[in-house]
Amino acid sequence: MAKTSSIEKNKKRAALAKQYADKRAALKATIKSQDTPIEERFKAGLKLAELPRNSAKVRIRNRCEVSGRPRGYYRKLKMSRIALRQLGNLGMIPGLVKSSW
């Protein structure tokens, strides 16, 4: 099991990213737009820099839903390879057949 503090920190980042998503998207659109004047684009860049760093979606780490493990993560299943193996051995994942020879 991962440290509770790191799991909570990641949850906080996800909440911040969701909260600031619209504001961030609007500022980025202003910055990328070639139609807006250069001064306005620069001001939008400064406003974007003032937003909390943890509100960026890039900061969110993919973590296992079962154990919170940050590495060996399968995006499709939202769990780590170790949790997948454990639940697969118990027969709790439908359609997964554990091969042994």
Tab-separated table of C-alpha atoms in Angstrom:
chain	number	residue	atom	x	y	z
A	1	MET	CA	0.000	0.000	0.000
A	2	ALA	CA	1.284	3.459	-0.926
A	3	LYS	CA	1.769	6.244	1.609
A	4	THR	CA	-1.538	7.846	2.503
A	5	SER	CA	-0.033	11.327	2.218
A	6	SER	CA	1.017	10.792	-1.398
A	7	ILE	CA	-2.416	9.412	-2.304
A	8	GLU	CA	-4.138	12.401	-0.654
A	9	LYS	CA	-1.746	14.833	-2.335
A	10	ASN	CA	-2.667	13.332	-5.705
A	11	LYS	CA	-6.392	13.620	-4.889
A	12	LYS	CA	-5.858	17.289	-4.028
A	13	ARG	CA	-4.110	17.842	-7.363
A	14	ALA	CA	-6.991	16.196	-9.220
A	15	ALA	CA	-9.508	18.432	-7.427
A	16	LEU	CA	-7.471	21.566	-8.224
A	17	ALA	CA	-7.122	20.534	-11.869
A	18	LYS	CA	-10.876	20.079	-12.124
A	19	GLN	CA	-11.529	23.416	-10.393
A	20	TYR	CA	-9.230	25.466	-12.650
A	21	ALA	CA	-9.758	23.538	-15.913
A	22	ASP	CA	-12.057	26.110	-17.567
A	23	LYS	CA	-9.951	29.101	-16.546
A	24	ARG	CA	-6.767	27.388	-17.702
A	25	ALA	CA	-8.296	26.394	-21.060
A	26	ALA	CA	-9.535	29.950	-21.691
A	27	LEU	CA	-6.105	31.438	-20.944
A	28	LYS	CA	-4.357	28.889	-23.149
A	29	ALA	CA	-6.768	29.601	-26.005
A	30	THR	CA	-5.992	33.323	-25.678
A	31	ILE	CA	-2.255	32.648	-25.695
A	32	LYS	CA	-2.386	30.374	-28.756
A	33	SER	CA	-4.753	32.605	-30.752
A	34	GLN	CA	-2.886	34.528	-33.473
A	35	ASP	CA	-5.744	37.042	-33.733
A	36	THR	CA	-5.274	38.567	-30.274
A	37	PRO	CA	-2.690	41.346	-29.803
A	38	ILE	CA	0.729	40.370	-28.457
A	39	GLU	CA	0.282	42.455	-25.253
A	40	GLU	CA	-2.954	40.658	-24.408
A	41	ARG	CA	-1.355	37.287	-25.074
A	42	PHE	CA	1.541	38.190	-22.797
A	43	LYS	CA	-0.860	39.245	-20.009
A	44	ALA	CA	-2.723	35.952	-20.411
A	45	GLY	CA	0.598	34.120	-20.036
A	46	LEU	CA	1.297	35.985	-16.801
A	47	LYS	CA	-2.176	35.150	-15.481
A	48	LEU	CA	-1.629	31.493	-16.381
A	49	ALA	CA	1.636	31.554	-14.430
A	50	GLU	CA	-0.202	32.954	-11.377
A	51	LEU	CA	-2.488	29.910	-11.186
A	52	PRO	CA	-1.423	27.169	-8.735
A	53	ARG	CA	1.072	24.756	-10.251
A	54	ASN	CA	-0.856	21.784	-8.896
A	55	SER	CA	-3.878	22.871	-10.932
A	56	ALA	CA	-2.160	21.634	-14.109
A	57	LYS	CA	-3.504	18.302	-15.355
A	58	VAL	CA	0.049	17.159	-16.090
A	59	ARG	CA	0.803	17.077	-12.368
A	60	ILE	CA	-1.717	14.303	-11.668
A	61	ARG	CA	-0.040	10.929	-11.275
A	62	ASN	CA	-1.798	7.751	-12.432
A	63	ARG	CA	-2.227	5.599	-9.353
A	64	CYS	CA	-3.696	2.164	-8.738
A	65	GLU	CA	-7.293	2.334	-7.506
A	66	VAL	CA	-6.719	-0.693	-5.253
A	67	SER	CA	-3.341	-0.058	-3.655
A	68	GLY	CA	-2.352	3.480	-4.676
A	69	ARG	CA	0.842	2.228	-6.301
A	70	PRO	CA	2.234	4.801	-8.781
A	71	ARG	CA	4.236	2.451	-11.002
A	72	GLY	CA	3.312	-0.523	-13.169
A	73	TYR	CA	-0.079	1.056	-13.896
A	74	TYR	CA	-2.494	-0.268	-16.540
A	75	ARG	CA	-4.601	2.665	-17.763
A	76	LYS	CA	-7.388	0.501	-19.131
A	77	LEU	CA	-7.890	-1.281	-15.799
A	78	LYS	CA	-6.891	1.639	-13.522
A	79	MET	CA	-4.768	-0.665	-11.389
A	80	SER	CA	-1.197	-1.788	-10.984
A	81	ARG	CA	0.252	-5.029	-12.269
A	82	ILE	CA	0.553	-6.400	-8.727
A	83	ALA	CA	-3.072	-5.667	-7.801
A	84	LEU	CA	-4.157	-7.174	-11.133
A	85	ARG	CA	-2.241	-10.367	-10.361
A	86	GLN	CA	-3.629	-10.624	-6.832
A	87	LEU	CA	-7.246	-10.079	-7.892
A	88	GLY	CA	-6.742	-12.375	-10.889
A	89	ASN	CA	-5.537	-15.182	-8.617
A	90	LEU	CA	-8.645	-14.760	-6.479
A	91	GLY	CA	-10.839	-14.913	-9.591
A	92	MET	CA	-12.299	-11.453	-8.996
A	93	ILE	CA	-11.620	-10.094	-12.499
A	94	PRO	CA	-14.166	-11.339	-15.048
A	95	GLY	CA	-12.664	-12.740	-18.233
A	96	LEU	CA	-9.154	-13.063	-16.829
A	97	VAL	CA	-7.783	-16.580	-16.882
A	98	LYS	CA	-4.601	-17.200	-14.931
A	99	SER	CA	-2.391	-19.573	-16.839
A	100	SER	CA	-0.101	-21.997	-15.039
A	101	TRP	CA	2.142	-24.722	-16.415
